[in-house]
mmCIF file of C-alpha atoms in Angstrom:
data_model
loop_
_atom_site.group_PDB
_atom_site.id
_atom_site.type_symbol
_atom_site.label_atom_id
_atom_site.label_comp_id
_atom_site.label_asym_id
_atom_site.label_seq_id
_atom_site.Cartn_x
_atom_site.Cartn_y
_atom_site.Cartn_z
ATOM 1 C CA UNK I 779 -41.834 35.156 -37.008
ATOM 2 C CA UNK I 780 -42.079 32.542 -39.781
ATOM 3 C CA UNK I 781 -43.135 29.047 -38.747
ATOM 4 C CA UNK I 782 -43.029 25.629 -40.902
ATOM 5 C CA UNK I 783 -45.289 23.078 -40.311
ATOM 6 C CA UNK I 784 -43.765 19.791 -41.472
ATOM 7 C CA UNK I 785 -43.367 19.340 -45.049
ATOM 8 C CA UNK I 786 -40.390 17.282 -47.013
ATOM 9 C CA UNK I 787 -37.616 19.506 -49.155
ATOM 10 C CA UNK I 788 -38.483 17.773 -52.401
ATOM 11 C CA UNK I 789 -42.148 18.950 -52.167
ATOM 12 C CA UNK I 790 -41.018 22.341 -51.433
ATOM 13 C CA UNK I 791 -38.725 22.569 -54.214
ATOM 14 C CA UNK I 792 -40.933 21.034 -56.492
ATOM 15 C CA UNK I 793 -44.067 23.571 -55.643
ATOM 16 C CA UNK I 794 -41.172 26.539 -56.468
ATOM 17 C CA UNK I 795 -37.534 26.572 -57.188
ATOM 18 C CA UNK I 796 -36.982 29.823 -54.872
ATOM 19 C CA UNK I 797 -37.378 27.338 -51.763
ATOM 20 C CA UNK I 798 -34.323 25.818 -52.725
ATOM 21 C CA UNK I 799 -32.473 28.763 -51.740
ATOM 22 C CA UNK I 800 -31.849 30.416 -48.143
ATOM 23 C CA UNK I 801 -34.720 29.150 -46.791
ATOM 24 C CA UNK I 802 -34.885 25.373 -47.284
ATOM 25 C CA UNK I 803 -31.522 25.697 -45.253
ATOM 26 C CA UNK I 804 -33.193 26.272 -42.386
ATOM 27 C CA UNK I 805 -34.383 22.909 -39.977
ATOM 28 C CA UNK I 806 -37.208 22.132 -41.374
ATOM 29 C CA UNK I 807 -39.333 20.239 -38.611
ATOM 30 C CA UNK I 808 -42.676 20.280 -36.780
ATOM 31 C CA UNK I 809 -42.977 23.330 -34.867
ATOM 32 C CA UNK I 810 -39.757 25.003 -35.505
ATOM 33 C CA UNK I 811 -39.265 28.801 -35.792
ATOM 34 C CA UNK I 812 -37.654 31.587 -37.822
ATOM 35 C CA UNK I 813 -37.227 35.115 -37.058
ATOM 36 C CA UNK I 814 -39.065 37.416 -39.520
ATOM 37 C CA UNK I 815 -41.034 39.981 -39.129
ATOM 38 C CA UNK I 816 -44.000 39.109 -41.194
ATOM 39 C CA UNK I 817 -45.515 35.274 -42.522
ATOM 40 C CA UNK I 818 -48.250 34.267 -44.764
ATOM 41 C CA UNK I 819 -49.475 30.837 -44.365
ATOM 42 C CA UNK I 820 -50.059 28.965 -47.652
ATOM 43 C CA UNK I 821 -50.703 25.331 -48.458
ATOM 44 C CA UNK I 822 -48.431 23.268 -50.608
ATOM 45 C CA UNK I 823 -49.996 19.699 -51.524
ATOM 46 C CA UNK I 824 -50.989 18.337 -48.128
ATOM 47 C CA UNK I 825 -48.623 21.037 -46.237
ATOM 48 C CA UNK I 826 -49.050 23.791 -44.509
ATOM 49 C CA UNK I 827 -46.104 26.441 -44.914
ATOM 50 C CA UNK I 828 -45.466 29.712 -43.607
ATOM 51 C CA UNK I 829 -43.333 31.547 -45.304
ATOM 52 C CA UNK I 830 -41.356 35.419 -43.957
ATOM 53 C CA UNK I 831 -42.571 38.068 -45.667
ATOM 54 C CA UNK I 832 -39.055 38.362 -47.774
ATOM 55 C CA UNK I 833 -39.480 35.218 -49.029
ATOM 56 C CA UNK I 834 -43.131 35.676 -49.529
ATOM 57 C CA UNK I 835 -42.598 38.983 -51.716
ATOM 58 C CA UNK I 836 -40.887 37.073 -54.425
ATOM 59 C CA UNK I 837 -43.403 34.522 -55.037
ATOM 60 C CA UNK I 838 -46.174 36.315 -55.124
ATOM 61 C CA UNK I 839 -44.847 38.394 -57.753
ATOM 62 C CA UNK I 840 -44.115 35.509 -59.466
ATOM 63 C CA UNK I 841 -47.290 34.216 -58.939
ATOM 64 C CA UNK I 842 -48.871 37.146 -60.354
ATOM 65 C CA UNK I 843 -46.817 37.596 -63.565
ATOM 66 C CA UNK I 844 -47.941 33.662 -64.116
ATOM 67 C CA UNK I 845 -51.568 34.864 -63.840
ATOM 68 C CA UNK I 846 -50.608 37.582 -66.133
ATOM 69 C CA UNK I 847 -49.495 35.304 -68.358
ATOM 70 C CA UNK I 848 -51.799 33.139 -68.240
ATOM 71 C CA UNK I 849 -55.011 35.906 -68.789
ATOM 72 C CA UNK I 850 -52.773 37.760 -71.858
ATOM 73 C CA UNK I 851 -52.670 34.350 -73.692
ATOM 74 C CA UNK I 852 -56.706 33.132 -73.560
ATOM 75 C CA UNK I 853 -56.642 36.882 -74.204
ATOM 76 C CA UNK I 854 -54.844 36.882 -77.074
ATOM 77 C CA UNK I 855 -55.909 33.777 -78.103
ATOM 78 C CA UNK I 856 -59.840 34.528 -78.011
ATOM 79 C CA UNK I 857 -59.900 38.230 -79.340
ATOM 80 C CA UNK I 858 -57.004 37.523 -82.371
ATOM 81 C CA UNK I 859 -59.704 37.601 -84.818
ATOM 82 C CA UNK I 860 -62.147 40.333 -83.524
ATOM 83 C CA UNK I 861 -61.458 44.383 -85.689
ATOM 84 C CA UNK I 862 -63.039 46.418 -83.105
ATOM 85 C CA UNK I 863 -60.934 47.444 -80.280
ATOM 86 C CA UNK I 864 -63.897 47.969 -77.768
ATOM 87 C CA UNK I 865 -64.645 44.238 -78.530
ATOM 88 C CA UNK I 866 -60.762 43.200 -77.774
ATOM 89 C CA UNK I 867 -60.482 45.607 -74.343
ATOM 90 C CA UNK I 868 -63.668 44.781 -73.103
ATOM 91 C CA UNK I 869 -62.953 40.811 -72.904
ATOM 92 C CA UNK I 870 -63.354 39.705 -69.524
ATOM 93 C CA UNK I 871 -59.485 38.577 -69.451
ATOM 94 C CA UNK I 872 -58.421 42.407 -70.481
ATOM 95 C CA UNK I 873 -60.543 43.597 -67.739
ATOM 96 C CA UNK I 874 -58.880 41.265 -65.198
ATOM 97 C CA UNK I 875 -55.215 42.325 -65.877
ATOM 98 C CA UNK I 876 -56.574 45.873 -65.700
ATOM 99 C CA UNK I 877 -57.865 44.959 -62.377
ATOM 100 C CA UNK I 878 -54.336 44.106 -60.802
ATOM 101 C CA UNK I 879 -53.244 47.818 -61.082
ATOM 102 C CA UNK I 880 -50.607 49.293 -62.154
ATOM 103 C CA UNK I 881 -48.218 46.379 -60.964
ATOM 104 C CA UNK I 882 -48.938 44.452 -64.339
ATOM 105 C CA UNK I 883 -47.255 47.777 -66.019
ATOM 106 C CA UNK I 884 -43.542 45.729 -66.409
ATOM 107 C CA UNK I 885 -45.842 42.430 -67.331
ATOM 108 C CA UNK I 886 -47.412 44.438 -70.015
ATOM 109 C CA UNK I 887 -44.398 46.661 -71.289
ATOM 110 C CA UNK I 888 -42.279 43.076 -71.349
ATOM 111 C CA UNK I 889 -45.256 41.850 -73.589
ATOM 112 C CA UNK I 890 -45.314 44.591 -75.574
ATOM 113 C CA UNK I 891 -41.533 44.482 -76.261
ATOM 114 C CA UNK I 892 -41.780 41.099 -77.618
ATOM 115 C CA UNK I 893 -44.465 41.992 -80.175
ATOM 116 C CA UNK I 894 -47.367 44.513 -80.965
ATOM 117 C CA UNK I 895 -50.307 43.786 -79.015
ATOM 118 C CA UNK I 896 -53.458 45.864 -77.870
ATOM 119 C CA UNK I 897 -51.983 47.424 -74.821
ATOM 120 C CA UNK I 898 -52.567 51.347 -74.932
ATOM 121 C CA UNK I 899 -55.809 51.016 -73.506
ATOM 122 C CA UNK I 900 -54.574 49.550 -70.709
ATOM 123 C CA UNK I 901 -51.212 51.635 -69.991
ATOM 124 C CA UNK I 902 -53.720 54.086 -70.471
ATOM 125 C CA UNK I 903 -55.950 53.790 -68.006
ATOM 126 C CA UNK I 904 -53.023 52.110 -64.926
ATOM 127 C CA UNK I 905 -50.190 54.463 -65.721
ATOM 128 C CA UNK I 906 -50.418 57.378 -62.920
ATOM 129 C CA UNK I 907 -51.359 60.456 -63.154
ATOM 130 C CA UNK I 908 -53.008 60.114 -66.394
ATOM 131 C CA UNK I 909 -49.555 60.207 -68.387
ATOM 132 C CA UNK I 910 -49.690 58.942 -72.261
ATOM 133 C CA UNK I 911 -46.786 59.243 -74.081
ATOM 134 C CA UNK I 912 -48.263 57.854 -76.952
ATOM 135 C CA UNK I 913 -50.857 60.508 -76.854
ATOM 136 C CA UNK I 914 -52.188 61.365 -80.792
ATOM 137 C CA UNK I 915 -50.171 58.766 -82.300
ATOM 138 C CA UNK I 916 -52.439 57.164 -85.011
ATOM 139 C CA UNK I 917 -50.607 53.859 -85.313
ATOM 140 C CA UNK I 918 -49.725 51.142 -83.662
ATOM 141 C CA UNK I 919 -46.053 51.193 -84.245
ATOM 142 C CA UNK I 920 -45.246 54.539 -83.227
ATOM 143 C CA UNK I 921 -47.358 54.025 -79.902
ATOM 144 C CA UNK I 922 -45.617 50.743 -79.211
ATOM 145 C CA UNK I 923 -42.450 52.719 -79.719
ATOM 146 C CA UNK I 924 -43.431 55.774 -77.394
ATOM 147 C CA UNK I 925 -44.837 53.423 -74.655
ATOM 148 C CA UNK I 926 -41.775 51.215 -74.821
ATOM 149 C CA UNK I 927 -39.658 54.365 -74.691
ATOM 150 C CA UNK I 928 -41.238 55.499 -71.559
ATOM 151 C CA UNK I 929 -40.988 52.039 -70.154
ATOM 152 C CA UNK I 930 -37.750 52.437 -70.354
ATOM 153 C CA UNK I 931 -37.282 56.170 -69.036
ATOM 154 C CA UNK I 932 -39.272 55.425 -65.768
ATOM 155 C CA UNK I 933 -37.526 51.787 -65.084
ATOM 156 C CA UNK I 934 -40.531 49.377 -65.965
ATOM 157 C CA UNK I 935 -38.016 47.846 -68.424
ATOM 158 C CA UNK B 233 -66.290 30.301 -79.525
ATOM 159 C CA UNK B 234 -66.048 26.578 -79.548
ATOM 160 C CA UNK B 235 -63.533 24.613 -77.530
ATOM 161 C CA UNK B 236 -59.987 24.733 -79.077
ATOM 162 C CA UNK B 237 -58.377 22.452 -79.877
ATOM 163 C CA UNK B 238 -55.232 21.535 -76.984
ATOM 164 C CA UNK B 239 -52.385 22.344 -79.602
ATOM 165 C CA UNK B 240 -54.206 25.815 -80.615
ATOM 166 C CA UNK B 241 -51.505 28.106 -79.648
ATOM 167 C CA UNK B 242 -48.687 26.284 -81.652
ATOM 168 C CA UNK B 243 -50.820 26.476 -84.626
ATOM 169 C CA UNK B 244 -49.898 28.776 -87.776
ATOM 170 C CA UNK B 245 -51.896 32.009 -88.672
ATOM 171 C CA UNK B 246 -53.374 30.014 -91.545
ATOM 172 C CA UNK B 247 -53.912 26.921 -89.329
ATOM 173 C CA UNK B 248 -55.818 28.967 -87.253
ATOM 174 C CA UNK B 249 -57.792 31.051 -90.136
ATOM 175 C CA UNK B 250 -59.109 27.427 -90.960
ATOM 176 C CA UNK B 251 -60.010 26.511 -88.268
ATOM 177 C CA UNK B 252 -62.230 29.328 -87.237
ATOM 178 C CA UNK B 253 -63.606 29.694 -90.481
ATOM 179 C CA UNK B 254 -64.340 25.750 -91.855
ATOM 180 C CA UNK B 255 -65.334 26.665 -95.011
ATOM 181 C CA UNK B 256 -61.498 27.716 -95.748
ATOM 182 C CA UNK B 257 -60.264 24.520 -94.309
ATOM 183 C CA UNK B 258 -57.334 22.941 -97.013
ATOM 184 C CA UNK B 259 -56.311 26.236 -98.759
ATOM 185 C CA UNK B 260 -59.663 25.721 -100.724
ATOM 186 C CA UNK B 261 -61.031 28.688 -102.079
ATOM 187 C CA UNK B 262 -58.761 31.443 -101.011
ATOM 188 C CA UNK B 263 -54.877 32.223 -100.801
ATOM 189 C CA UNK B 264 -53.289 34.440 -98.232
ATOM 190 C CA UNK B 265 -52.141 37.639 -99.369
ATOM 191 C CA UNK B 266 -50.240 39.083 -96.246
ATOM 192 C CA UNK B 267 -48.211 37.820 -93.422
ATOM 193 C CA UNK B 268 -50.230 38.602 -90.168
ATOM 194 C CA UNK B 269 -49.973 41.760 -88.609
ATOM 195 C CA UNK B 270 -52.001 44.245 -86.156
ATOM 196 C CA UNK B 271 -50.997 47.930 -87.714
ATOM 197 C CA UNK B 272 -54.146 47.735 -89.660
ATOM 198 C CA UNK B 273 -58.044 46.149 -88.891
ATOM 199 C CA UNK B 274 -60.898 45.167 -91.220
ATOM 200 C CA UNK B 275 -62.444 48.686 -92.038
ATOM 201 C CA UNK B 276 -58.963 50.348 -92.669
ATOM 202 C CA UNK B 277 -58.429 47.674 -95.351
ATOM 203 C CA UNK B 278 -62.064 47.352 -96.585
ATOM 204 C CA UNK B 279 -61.299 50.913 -96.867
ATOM 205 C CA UNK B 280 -58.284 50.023 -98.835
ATOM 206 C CA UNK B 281 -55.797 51.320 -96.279
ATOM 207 C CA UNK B 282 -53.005 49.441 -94.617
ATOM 208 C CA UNK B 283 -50.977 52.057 -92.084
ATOM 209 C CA UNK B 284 -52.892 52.835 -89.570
ATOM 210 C CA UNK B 285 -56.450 50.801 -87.909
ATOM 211 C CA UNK B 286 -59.772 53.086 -87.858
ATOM 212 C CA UNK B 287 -61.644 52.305 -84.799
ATOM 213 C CA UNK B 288 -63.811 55.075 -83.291
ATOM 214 C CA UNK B 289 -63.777 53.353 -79.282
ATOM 215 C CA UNK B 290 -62.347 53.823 -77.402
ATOM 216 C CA UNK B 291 -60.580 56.593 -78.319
ATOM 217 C CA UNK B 292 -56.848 55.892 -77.855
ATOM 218 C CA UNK B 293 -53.281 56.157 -79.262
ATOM 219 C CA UNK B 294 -52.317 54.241 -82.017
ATOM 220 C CA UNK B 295 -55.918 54.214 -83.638
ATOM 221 C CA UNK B 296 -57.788 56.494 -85.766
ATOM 222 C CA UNK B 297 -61.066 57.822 -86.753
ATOM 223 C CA UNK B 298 -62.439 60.257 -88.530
ATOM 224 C CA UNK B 299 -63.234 63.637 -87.219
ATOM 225 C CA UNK B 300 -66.546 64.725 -87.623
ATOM 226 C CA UNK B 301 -67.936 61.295 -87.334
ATOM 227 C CA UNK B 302 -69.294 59.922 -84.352
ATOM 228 C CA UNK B 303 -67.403 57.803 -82.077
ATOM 229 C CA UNK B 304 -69.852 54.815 -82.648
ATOM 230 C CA UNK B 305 -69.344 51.007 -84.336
ATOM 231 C CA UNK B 306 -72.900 50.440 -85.713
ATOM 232 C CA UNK B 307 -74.289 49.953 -89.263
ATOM 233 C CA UNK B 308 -74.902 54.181 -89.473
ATOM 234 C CA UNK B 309 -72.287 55.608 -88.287
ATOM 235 C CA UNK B 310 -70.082 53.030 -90.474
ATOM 236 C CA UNK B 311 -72.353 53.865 -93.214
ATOM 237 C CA UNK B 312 -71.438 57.265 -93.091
ATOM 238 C CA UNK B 313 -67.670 56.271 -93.301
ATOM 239 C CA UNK B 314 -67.970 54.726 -96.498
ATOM 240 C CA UNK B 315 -70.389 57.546 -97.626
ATOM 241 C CA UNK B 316 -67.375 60.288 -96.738
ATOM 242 C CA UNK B 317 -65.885 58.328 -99.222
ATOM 243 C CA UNK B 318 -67.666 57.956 -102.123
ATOM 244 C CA UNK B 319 -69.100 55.153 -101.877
ATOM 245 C CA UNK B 320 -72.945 54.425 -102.159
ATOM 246 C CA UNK B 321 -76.135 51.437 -101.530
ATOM 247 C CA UNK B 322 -75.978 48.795 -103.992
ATOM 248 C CA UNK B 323 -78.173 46.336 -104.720
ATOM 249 C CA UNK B 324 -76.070 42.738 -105.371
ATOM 250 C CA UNK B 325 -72.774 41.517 -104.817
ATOM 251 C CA UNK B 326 -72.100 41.015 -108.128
ATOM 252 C CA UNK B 327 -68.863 42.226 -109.998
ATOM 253 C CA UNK B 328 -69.497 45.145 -111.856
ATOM 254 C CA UNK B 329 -66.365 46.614 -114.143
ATOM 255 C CA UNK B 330 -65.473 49.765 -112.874
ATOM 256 C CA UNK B 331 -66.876 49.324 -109.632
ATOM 257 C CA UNK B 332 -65.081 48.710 -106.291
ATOM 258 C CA UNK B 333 -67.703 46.944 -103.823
ATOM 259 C CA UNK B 334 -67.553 46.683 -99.674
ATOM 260 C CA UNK B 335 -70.332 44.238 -97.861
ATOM 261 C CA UNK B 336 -70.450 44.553 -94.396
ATOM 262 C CA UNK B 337 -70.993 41.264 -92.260
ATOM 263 C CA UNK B 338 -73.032 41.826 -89.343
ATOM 264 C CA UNK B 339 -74.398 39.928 -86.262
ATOM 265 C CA UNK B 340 -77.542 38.737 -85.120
ATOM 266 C CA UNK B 341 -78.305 42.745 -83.959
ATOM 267 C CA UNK B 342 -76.740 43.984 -86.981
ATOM 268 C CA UNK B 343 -73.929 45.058 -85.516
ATOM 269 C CA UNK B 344 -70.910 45.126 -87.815
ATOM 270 C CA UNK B 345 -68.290 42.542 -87.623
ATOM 271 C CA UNK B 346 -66.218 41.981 -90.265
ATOM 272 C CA UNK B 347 -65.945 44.173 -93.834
ATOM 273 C CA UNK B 348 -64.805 42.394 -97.235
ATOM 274 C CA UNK B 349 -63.585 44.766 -100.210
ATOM 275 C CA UNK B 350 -63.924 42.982 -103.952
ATOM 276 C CA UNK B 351 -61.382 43.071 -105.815
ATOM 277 C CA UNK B 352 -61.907 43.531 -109.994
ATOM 278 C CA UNK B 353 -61.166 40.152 -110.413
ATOM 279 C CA UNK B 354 -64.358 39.186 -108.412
ATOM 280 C CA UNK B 355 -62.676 38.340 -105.401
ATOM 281 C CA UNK B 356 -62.795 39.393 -102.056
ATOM 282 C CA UNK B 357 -60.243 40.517 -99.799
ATOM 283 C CA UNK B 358 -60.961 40.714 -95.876
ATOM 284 C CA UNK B 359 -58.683 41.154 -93.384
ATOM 285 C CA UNK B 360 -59.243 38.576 -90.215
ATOM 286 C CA UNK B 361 -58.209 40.364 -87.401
ATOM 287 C CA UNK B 362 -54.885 40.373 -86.150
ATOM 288 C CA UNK B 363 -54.264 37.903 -88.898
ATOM 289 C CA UNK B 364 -53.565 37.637 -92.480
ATOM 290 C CA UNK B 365 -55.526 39.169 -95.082
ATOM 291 C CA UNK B 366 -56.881 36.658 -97.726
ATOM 292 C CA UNK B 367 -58.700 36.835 -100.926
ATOM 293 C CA UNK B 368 -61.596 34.523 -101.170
ATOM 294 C CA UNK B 369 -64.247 33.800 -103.866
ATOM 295 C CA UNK B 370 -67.392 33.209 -101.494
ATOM 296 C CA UNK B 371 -68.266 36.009 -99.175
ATOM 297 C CA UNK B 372 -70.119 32.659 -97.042
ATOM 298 C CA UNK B 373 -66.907 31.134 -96.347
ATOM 299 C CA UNK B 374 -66.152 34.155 -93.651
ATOM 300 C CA UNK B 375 -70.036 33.282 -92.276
ATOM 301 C CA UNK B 376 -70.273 32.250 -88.914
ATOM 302 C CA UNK B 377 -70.409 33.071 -85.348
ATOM 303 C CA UNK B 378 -67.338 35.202 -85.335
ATOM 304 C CA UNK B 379 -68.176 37.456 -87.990
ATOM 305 C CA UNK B 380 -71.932 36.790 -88.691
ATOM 306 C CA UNK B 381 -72.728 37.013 -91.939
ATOM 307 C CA UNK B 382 -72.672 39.031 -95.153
ATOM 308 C CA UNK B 383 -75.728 41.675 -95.080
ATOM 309 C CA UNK B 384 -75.472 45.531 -96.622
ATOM 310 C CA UNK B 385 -73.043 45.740 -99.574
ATOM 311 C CA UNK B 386 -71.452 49.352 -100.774
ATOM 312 C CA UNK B 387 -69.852 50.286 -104.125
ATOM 313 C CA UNK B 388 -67.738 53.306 -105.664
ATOM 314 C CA UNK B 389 -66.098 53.912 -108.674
ATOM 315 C CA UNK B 390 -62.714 52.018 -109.278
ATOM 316 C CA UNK B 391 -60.017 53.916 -108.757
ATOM 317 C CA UNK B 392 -56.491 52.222 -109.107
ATOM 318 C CA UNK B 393 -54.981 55.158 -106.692
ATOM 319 C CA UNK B 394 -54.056 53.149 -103.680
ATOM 320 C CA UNK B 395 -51.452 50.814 -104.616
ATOM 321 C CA UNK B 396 -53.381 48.056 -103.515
ATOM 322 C CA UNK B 397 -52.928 44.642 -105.540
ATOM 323 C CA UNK B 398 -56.138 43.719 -107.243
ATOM 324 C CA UNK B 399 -56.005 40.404 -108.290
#
């Protein structure tokens, strides 16, 4: 069951575009009711929304490619001028995306594909089963290559 | 690192060089002599080399080091680096013809930061990062909290067999 408190279609569309889909269809007042199976409960502005898991699923993985984002660029941005690689992984931000598992493997590969960045350690250490396709490769071009490669083999990209 | 400044990200590679490092600020006493790139770091190009980045941790694809040498980044075990290639204590920073010098900048702990090669013009030439490389006059304009500052300096015997521009 998914249940909507109260809150205006505007504000919903303006916290995230995917309301304006299916769900802002629905009647959205006090107390009304949606069949689901599953509903998280999240606060927009002054509202209080709960949202179906189906709908929920999206979002957060939205969500967490924004915080992605968000940690690769103060990443980026506070280790471009450091030589030593244990100095660049070890930055708190590097440590955080390495934290969210190996769902941040597209995030990173996407990244990647854009331009060279210090990523190995990282698909490294979240890739299963300890695979490393860029294994021996001394630079960074022929890594990016064999990790983009393998992105592409297993569907990350 | 201080606060940046709000419009940091839409800076320029050399916007951003002098900003971090003041003493630069204007174009005044250096040029750039690369575009930026990340295929090689500081040591590889004190080192004179521009393929590949020599980093001994962690170990990982797309990096190098030496075998034989200890995975470590401290003043002796990058000592020994240098050493494996010819290059020994010297006592100035001085040009001296026919001589190829390295100084190492280090931090408050002496841990190595940043590595500057001179050129036989005089000059040095450091790579900043995932920047450009540049070729500066004063080894003080790269001092500061990033890189720390200039301490133990190396030399070798010139030897014009890398392709490397020297000034």
């Amino acid at each position: 069951m998914a249940r909507i408190e109260y809150c205006d279609d505007e504000t919903l569309k303006d916290w995230h575009p995917a309301y304006a889909g299916d769900y802002c269809a629905e009647p959205r007042r006090k107390d009304a009711w949606v069949e689901g199976s599953y509903y998280y409960q999240v606060t927009v502005n002054d509202c209080v929304v709960s949202l179906a898991d189906q709908y929920f699923d999206p979002l957060l993985k939205d969500h967490r490619e924004q915080q992605f984002q968000q940690l690769a660029n103060r990443w980026k941005r506070e280790t471009a001028f450091n030589g030593h690689l244990s100095k660049i992984v070890m930055h708190d931000d590097y440590q955080r995306i390495m934290a969210m598992g190996p769902d941040v493997i597209p995030f990173i590969l996407r990244d990647l594909a854009k331009k060279p960045a210090h990523w190995f350690w990282a698909l490294h250490n979240l890739v299963p089963d300890g695979q490393d396709p860029a294994e021996g490769l001394t630079t960074i071009e022929e890594a990016r290559q064999a990790w983009l490669k393998w992105g592409r083999d297993n569907n990350y990209l | 690192m201080t606060d940046l400044p709000d419009n940091y990200d839409q800076l320029s590679s050399i916007e951003k060089i002098e900003w971090e490092f003041p003493a630069l600020k204007g174009g005044v006493g250096y040029r750039d002599t690369s575009e930026e790139t990340i295929v090689y770091n500081c040591l590889a190009w004190a080192l004179g080399i521009s393929w590949t980045r020599y980093d001994p941790i962690p170990k990982c694809a797309g990096y190098y080091w030496f075998p034989g040498i200890p995975r470590k980044w401290d003043e002796t075990t990058i000592r020994l680096v240098f050493e494996k290639h010819s290059y020994v204590i010297a006592d100035n920073y001085d040009v001296e013809p026919g001589y190829e010098k390295v100084v190492f900048y280090s931090d408050a702990n002496g841990k190595p930061q940043h590595f500057a090669r001179q050129l036989q013009n005089g000059k040095w030439t450091s790579k900043l990062g995932d920047y450009n490389d540049i070729e500066h006059g004063a080894l003080e304009s790269l001092t500061g909290p990033l890189y720390g500052s200039p301490g133990i300096v190396l030399k070798r015997k010139y030897r014009d067999d890398r392709g490397n521009q020297q000034g």
